[in-house]
XYZ file of C-alpha atoms in Angstrom:
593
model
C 76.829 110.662 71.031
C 79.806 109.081 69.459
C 77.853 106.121 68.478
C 75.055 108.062 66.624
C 77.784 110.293 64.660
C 79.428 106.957 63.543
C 76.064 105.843 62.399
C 74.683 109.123 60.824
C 78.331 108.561 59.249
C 77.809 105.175 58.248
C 74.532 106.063 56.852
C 76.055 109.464 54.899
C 78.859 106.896 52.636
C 76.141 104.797 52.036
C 73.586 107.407 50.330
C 76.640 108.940 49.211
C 78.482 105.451 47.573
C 74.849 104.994 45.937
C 74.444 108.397 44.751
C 78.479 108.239 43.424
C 77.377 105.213 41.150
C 74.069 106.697 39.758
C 76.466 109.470 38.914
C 78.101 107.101 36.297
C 74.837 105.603 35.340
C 75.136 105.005 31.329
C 79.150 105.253 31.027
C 79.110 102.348 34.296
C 76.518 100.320 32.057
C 78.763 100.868 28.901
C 81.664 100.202 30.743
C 80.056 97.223 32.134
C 78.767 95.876 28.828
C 82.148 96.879 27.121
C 83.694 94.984 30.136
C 81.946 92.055 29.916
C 82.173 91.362 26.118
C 85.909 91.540 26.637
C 85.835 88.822 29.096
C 83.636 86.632 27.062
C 85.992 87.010 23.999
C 88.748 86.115 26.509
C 86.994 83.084 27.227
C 85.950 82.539 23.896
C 89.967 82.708 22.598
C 91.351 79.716 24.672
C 88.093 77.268 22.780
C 89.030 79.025 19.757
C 93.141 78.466 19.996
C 92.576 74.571 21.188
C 90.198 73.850 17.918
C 92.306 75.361 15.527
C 95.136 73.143 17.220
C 93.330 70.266 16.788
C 93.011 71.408 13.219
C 96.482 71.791 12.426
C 97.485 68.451 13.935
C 95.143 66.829 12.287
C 96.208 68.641 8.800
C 92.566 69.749 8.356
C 91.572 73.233 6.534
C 93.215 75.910 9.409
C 93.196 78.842 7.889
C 90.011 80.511 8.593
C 89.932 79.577 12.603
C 93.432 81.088 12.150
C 92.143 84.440 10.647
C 89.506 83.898 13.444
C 91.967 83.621 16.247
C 93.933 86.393 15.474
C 90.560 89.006 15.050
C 89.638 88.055 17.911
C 92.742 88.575 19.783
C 92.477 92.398 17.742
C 88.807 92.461 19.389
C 90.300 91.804 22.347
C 92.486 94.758 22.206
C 89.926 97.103 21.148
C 87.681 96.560 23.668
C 90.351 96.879 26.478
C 91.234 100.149 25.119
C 87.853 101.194 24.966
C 87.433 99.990 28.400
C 90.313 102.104 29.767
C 88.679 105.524 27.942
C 85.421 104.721 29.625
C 87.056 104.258 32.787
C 88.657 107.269 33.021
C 85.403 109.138 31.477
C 83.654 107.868 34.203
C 85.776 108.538 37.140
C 86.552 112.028 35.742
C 82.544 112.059 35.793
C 81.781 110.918 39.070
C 84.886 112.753 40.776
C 83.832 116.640 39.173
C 80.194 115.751 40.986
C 81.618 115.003 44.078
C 83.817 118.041 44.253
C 80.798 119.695 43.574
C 78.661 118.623 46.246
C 81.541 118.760 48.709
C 82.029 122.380 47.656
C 78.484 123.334 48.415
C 78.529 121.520 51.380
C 81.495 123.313 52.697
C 80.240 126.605 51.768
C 76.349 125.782 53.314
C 78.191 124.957 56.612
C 80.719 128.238 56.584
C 82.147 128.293 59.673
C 81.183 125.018 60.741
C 82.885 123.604 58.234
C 86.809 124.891 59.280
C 86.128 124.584 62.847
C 85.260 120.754 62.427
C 87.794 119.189 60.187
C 89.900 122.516 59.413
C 91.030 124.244 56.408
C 93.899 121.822 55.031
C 92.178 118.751 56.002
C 88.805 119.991 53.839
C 91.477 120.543 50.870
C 93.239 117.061 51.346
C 89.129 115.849 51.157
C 88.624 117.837 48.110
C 91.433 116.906 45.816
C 92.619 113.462 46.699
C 89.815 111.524 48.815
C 87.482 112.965 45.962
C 89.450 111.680 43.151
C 89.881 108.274 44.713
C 86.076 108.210 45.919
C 85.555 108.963 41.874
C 87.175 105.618 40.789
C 84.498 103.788 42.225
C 82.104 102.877 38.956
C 84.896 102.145 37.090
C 86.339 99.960 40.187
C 83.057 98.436 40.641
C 82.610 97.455 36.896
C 86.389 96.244 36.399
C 85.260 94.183 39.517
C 82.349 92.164 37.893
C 84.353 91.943 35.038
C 87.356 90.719 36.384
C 84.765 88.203 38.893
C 83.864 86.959 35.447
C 86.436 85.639 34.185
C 87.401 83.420 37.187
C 83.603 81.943 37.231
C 83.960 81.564 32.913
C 86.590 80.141 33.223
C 85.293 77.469 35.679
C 82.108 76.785 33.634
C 84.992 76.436 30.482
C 86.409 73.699 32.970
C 83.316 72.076 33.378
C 82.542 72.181 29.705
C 85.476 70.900 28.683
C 84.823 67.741 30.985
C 83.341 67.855 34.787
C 86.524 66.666 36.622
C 88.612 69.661 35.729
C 85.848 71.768 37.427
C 85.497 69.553 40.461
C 89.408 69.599 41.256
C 89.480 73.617 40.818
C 86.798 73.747 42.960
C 87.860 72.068 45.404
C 90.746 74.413 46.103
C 88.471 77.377 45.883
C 87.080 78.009 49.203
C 90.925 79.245 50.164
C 91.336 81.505 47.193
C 87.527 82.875 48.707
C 89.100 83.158 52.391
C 92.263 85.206 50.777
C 90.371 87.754 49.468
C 88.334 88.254 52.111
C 91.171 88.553 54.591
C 92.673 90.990 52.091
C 89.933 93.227 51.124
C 89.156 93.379 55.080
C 93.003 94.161 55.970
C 93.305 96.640 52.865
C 90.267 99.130 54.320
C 91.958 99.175 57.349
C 95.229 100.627 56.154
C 93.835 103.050 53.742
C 91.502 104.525 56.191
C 94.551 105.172 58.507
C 96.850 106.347 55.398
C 94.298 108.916 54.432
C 93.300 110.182 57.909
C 97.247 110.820 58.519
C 97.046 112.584 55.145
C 94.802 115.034 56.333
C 96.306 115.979 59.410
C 99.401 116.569 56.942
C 97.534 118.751 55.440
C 95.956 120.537 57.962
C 98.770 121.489 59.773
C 100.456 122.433 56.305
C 97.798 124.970 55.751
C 98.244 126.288 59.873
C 101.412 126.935 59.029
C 101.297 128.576 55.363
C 98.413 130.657 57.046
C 100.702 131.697 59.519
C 104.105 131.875 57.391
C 105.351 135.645 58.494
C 104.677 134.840 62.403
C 106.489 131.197 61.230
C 109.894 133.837 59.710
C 109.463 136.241 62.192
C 109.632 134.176 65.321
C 112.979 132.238 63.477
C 111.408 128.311 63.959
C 111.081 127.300 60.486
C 112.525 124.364 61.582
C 110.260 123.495 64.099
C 106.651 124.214 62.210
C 108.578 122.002 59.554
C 108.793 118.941 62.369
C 105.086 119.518 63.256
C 103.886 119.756 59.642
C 105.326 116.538 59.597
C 104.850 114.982 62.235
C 101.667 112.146 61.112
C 104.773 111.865 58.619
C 105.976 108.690 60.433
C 102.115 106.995 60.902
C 101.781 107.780 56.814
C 104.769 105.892 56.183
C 104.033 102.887 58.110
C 100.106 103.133 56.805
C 101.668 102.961 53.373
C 104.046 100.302 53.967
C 101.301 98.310 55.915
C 99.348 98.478 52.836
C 101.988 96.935 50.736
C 102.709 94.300 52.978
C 98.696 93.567 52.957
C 98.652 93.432 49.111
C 102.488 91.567 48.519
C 100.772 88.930 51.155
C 97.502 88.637 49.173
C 99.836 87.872 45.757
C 102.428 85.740 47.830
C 99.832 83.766 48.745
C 97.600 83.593 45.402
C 100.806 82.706 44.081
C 101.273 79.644 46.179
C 97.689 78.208 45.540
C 97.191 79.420 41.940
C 99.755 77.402 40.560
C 98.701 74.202 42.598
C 95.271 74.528 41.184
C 96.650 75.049 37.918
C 99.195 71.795 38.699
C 95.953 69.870 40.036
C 93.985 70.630 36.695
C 96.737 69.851 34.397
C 97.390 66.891 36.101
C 94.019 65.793 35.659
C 93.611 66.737 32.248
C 96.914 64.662 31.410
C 95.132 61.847 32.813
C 92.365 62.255 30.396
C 94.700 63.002 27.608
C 96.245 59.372 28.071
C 92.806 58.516 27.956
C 91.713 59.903 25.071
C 88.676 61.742 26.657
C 90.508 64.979 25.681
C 92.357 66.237 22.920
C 95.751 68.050 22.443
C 93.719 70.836 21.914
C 91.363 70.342 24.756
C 94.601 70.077 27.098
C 95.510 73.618 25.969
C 92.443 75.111 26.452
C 92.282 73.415 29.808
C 95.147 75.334 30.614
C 94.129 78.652 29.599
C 90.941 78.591 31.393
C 92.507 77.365 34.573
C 94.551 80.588 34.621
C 91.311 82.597 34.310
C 89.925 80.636 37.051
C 92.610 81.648 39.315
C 92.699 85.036 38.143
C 93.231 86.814 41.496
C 95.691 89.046 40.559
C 93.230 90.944 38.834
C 91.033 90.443 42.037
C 92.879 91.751 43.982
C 94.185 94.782 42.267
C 90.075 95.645 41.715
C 89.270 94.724 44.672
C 92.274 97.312 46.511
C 90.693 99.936 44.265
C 87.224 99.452 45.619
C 88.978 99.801 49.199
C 90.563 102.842 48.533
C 87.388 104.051 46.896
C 85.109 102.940 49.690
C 87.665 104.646 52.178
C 87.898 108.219 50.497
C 83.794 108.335 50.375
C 83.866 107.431 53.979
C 85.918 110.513 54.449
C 84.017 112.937 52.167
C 80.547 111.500 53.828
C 82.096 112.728 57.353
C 81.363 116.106 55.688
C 78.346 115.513 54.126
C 77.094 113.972 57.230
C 76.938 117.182 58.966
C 73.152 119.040 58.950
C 73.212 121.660 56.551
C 71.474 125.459 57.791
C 67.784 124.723 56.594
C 65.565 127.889 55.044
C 62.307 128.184 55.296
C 59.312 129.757 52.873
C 58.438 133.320 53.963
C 58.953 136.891 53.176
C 60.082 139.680 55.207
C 57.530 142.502 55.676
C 57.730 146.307 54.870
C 59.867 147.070 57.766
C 63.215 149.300 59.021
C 65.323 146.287 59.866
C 64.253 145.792 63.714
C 66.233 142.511 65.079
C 65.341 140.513 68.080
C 67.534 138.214 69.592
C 65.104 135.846 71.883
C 67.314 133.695 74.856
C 69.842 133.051 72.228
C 72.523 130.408 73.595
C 75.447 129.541 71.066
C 77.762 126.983 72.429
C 81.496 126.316 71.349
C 83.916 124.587 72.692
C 81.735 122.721 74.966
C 81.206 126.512 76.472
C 78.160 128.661 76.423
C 79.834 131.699 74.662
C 76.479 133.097 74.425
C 74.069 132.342 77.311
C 70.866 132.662 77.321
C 70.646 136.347 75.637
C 68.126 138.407 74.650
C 68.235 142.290 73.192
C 65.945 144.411 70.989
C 67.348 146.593 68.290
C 64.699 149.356 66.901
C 64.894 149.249 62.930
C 66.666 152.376 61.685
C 69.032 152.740 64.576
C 72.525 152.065 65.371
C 73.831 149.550 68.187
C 77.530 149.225 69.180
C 78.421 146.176 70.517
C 81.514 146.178 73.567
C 83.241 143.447 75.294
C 86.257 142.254 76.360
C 88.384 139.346 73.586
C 86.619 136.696 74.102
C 83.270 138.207 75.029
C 81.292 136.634 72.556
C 81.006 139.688 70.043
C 81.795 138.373 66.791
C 79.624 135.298 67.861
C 76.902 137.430 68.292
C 77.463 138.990 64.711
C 77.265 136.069 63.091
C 73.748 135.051 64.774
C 72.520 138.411 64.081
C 72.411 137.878 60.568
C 72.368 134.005 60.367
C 75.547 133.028 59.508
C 75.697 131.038 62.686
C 72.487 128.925 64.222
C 71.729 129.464 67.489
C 72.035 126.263 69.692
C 68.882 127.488 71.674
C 66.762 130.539 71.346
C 65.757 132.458 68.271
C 66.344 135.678 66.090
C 64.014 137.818 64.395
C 64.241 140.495 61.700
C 61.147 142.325 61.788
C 58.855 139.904 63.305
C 60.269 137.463 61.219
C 62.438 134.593 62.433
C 65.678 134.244 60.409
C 64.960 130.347 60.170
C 61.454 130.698 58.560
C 62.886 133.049 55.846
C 64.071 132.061 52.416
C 67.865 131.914 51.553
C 67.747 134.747 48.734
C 65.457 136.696 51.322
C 67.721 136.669 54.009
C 70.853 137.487 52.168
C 68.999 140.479 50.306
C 67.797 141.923 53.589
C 71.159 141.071 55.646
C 74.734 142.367 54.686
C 78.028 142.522 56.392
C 81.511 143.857 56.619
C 84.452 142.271 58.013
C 87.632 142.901 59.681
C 89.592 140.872 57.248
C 87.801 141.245 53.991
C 87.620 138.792 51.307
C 87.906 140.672 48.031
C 86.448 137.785 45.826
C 85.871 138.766 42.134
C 87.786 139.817 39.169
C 88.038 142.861 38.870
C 87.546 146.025 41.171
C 83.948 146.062 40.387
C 83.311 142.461 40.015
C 84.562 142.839 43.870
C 82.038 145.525 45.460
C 78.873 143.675 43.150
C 79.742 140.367 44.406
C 76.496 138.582 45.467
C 74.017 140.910 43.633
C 71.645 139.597 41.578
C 71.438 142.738 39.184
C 74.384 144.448 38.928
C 74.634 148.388 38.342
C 77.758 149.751 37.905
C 76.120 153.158 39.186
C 75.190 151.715 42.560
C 78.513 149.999 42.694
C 79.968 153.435 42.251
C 77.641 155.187 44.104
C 78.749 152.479 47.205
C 82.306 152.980 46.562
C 81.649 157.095 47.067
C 79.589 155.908 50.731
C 82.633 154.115 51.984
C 85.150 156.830 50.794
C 86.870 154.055 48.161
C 86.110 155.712 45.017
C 88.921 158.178 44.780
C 91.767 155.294 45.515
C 90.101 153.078 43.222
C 90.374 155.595 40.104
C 93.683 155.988 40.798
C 94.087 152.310 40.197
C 95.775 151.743 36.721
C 92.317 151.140 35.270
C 90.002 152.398 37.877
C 86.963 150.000 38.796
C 88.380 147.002 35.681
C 91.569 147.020 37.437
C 91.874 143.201 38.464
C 91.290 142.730 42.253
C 94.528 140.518 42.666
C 96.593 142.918 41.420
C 95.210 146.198 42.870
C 98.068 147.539 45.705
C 95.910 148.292 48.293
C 96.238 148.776 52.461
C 94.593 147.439 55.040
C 92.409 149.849 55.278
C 91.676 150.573 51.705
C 90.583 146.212 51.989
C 88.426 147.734 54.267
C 86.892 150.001 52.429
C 86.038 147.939 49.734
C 84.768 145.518 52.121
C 82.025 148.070 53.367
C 81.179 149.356 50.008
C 80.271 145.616 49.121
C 77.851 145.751 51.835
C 76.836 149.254 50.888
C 75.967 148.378 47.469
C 73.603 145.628 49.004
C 71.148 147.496 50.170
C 69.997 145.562 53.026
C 67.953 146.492 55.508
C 70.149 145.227 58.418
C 73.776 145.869 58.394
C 76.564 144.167 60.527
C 80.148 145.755 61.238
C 82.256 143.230 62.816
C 85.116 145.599 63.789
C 85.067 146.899 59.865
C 86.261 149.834 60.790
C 89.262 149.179 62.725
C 91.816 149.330 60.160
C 90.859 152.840 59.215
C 92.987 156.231 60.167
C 90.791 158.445 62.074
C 89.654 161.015 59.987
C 88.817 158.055 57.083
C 86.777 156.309 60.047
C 85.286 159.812 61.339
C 84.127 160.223 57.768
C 82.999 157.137 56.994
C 80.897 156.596 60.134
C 79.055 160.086 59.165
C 77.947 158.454 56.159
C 77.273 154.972 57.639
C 75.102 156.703 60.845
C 72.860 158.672 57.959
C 68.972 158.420 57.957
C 69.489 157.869 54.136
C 68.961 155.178 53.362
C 67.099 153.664 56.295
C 68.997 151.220 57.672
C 69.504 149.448 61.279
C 73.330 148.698 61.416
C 75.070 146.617 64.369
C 78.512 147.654 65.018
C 81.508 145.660 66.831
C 83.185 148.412 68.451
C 86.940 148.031 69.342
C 87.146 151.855 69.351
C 85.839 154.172 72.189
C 85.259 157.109 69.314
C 82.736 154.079 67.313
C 81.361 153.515 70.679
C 80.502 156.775 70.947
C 78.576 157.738 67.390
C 76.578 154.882 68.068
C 72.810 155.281 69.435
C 72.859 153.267 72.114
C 75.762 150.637 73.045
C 75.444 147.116 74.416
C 78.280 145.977 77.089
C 78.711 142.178 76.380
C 80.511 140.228 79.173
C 80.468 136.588 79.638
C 77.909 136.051 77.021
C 75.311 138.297 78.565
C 74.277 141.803 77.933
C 76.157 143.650 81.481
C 74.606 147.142 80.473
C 72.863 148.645 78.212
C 72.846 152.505 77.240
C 74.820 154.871 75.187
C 78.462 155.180 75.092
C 78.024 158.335 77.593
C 76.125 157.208 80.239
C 78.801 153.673 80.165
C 81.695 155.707 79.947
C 81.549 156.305 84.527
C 81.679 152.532 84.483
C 85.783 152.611 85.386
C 85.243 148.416 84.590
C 83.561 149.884 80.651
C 86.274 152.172 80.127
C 88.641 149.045 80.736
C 87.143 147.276 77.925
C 89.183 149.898 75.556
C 92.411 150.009 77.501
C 93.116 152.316 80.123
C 95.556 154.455 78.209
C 93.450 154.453 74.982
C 90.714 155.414 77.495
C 92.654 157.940 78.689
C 93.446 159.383 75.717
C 90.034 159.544 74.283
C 88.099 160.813 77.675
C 86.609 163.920 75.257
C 85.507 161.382 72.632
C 81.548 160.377 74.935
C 81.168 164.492 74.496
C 80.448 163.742 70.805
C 77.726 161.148 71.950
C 75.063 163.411 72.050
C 75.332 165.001 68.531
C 73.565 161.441 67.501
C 70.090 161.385 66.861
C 67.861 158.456 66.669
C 66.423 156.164 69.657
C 67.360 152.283 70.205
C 64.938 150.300 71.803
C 66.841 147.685 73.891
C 65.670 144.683 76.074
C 68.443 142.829 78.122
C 67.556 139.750 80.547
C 69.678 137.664 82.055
């Protein structure tokens, strides 16, 4: 299993390194060109400086190779400086698209997506292993630029007479074996640097999530020593990676210069000899320092590492299988949901196991368990925010897979415990997700989940700004359900939505909600004997299977159902299954298994 992640892995930077340098596609072959033209009038100047040597020794006409030299030399700096604007262009370029893909990745998985690699690790992915995975064109194009100038500078060599090129050549295959023993040594420690980043990270945003327990337990301290803890691996991944790179230049330094030594020697030689000139022996020397050029080897080449690290990082989230929609339409229909067998395993545990229930549209079904029952599971395979690992669900006849994306999130809305209020404003907040917007049916939502009267007392009533609207709790709540209100789906979820709520605000609001108008089949978590109760029928999950079905009434002699509230909440509330039968409305239910 291991194996064929590493490989789907593998596979993912691959597609995704290719895809990265598309991304740069004219600004690389700019940069490349610009690049390249900069290394030729590199190798150009050495030619240029030994002639117009020769010149002046010889007391011959100077002045225009002169001029010559020293345009060239302003070339020179133009070019680099147009080389550094396209390099940053570029990565800027290719590091926005991968923050954009990795966003809509994360967001396609959901769920998925925290549960594999976590919340701070995901952020460490998205703003520094993007950023370095964005350097990569302009890595990759400093690269062949920088791999020409060593190779010019041997074919200068060779121009300038044979032997030069033979000695330097000679000394070559261990300048080859360096950089190969660096480049391999140099992925190795940024891969471990950036994985100890992210578990830095991870456990940074653990512990800012959970900052008041953090205070109110007293061990600031001790979060602090866990936050850090990778601390001490990062350090020596860093360190390791300098040592890598101050070997690679100790080293280049110890066989540059005795290339270098070895051609001048030679050239001298054929100085004494007359086969070169005074300005041939200068030029000699120029382009032997180009041809050992691996300091600028092996800072590209440390870049690419890094580069080719980060993407192997970001392609460990791309790698995993996005939810897949299919073509078809939902029917006419009241919202009726099947749930066919449906397994959903986590943890290496069946949380839901094999189970199967029938809700009729237009009717209400409260869902019970125990923590840890599988409820809020089950919520989120109801309406598809969660794939089944075996089974299937249907909405109206329909399964959820075989439905467009727009058509499932039209027909299916939900309301959470914890509501995220995302939007600017007030209203921004309750119309989130609809694709026309009417500031009457946001109102007219707002009025359903009894929110409209604290939200006019806001400083500026529905334009207030979201993030700094005082609110409780509960009033999060109740913008929460008038965001699914104002949907208009056909199927609403609850997933304990309500719980937040005083009683008379729930008693109210579960009037409404429970309505015939508009027709609507609604799925409720129920934490609350009283939401139990208003509920058509009520399905007792335990262990990941349906233990009973029926309404809240009929459950209530179950001593073992009554302990699923809490025996003195049960207590308390023993009048609350009276108010059971004042419900209307049928649910047709199926449980097996």
């Amino acid at each position: 299993m291991n194996s064929r992640s590493d490989k789907a892995t593998s596979a993912a930077g691959r597609v995704l390194s290719r895809a990265v340098l598309r991304q740069g596609g004219a600004r690389c072959a700019v940069l490349c060109a610009v690049s390249t033209a900069a290394t030729a009038a590199g190798l150009l100047l050495p030619a240029l400086l030994g002639h117009t040597l020769d010149l002046l020794l010889a007391h011959a006409p100077a002045a225009r190779w002169v001029a010559g030299c020293a345009g060239l030399v302003l070339l020179l700096a133009l070019l680099d400086g147009c080389a550094g604007v396209l390099t940053g262009t570029a990565d800027a370029h290719a590091t926005a698209w991968l923050r954009r893909q990795l966003t809509g990745q994360v967001l396609a998985l959901g769920a998925r997506a925290t549960a594999r690699f976590g919340a701070g690790d995901l952020v460490a992915r998205w703003v520094g292993n993007a950023a370095q995975a964005g350097t990569a064109p302009g890595a990759l194009a400093a690269l062949l630029a920088a791999l020409a100038g060593p190779v010019g500078g041997v074919v200068a060599l060779g121009l300038i007479d044979p032997w030069l090129a033979a000695v330097f050549l000679a000394g070559a295959p261990v300048l080859a074996l360096l950089l190969r023993a660096f480049t391999r040594d140099t992925s190795a420690c940024v891969a471990d640097y950036q994985h100890a980043q992210g578990r830095i990270a991870a456990a940074l945003a653990e512990a800012i999530g959970g900052s008041r327990t953090i205070r109110a337990a007293g061990v600031e301290d001790r979060e602090s020593a866990r936050v850090l803890a990778s601390l001490p691996e990062l350090s020596r991944a860093g360190q390791r990676m300098w040592r890598v790179q101050g070997r690679a230049a100790a080293r280049a330094v110890t066989v540059a210069p005795l290339l270098n030594l070895g051609v001048l020697a030679v050239a001298g030689v054929l100085l004494a000899r007359h086969r070169l000139s005074v300005g041939d022996m200068l030029a000699a020397s120029r382009y032997a320092v180009l041809a050992t050029g691996v300091g600028a080897l092996v800072g590209q080449l440390a870049a690419l590492a890094r580069a080719r690290a980060a993407t192997g990082r970001l392609a460990e989230v791309t790698a995993e299988p996005r939810p897949e929609h299919g073509t078809r339409r939902l029917p006419p229909g009241p919202g009726g949901l099947e749930l066919r067998a449906v397994t959903a395993v986590r943890g290496g545990r069946n949380v839901l196991d094999g189970l199967s229930l029938t809700v009729a549209g237009g009717t209400t079904l409260a869902i019970v368990g125990r923590s840890g029952a599988g409820k809020s599971l089950l919520a989120e395979v109801a309406g598809r925010l969660a794939d089944p690992d075996a089974g299937e669900v249907l909405l109206d006849g329909v399964p959820l897979r075989d439905l467009t994306h727009d058509e499932l999130r039209r027909a299916v809305a939900y309301a959470f415990e914890r509501p995220a209020l995302l939007g600017t404003t007030i209203e921004d907040t309750l119309a989130f997700g609809l694709t026309a917007r009417s500031p009457a049916a946001v109102r007219s939502a707002a009025r359903r989940a009894h929110a409209d009267g604290f939200v006019r007392r806001l400083p500026d009533g529905y334009a207030t700004r979201t993030a700094d609207a005082p609110r409780s709790g509960g009033e999060s709540q109740r913008l929460g359900l008038a965001r699914a209100f104002a949907r208009g789906a056909r199927l609403l979820i609850l997933d304990d939505a309500l719980s937040s709520l005083d009683t008379v605000t729930e008693h109210r609001i579960t009037q409404t909600l429970l309505s015939p108008t508009p027709p609507q089949t609604r799925v409720l978590i129920a934490h609350r004997p009283t939401t139990a109760a208003r509920a058509d029928r009520v399905a007792w999950l335990d262990g990941g299977r349906i233990r009973a079905l029926g309404t809240h009434r009929d459950l209530w002699r179950d001593e073992e159902y009554r302990a699923v509230f809490g025996a003195g909440e049960a207590s308390r509330d023993k009048t609350g299954p009276a108010r059971a039968g004042d419900v209307g409305g049928q649910v047709g239910t199926e449980a097996r298994g």
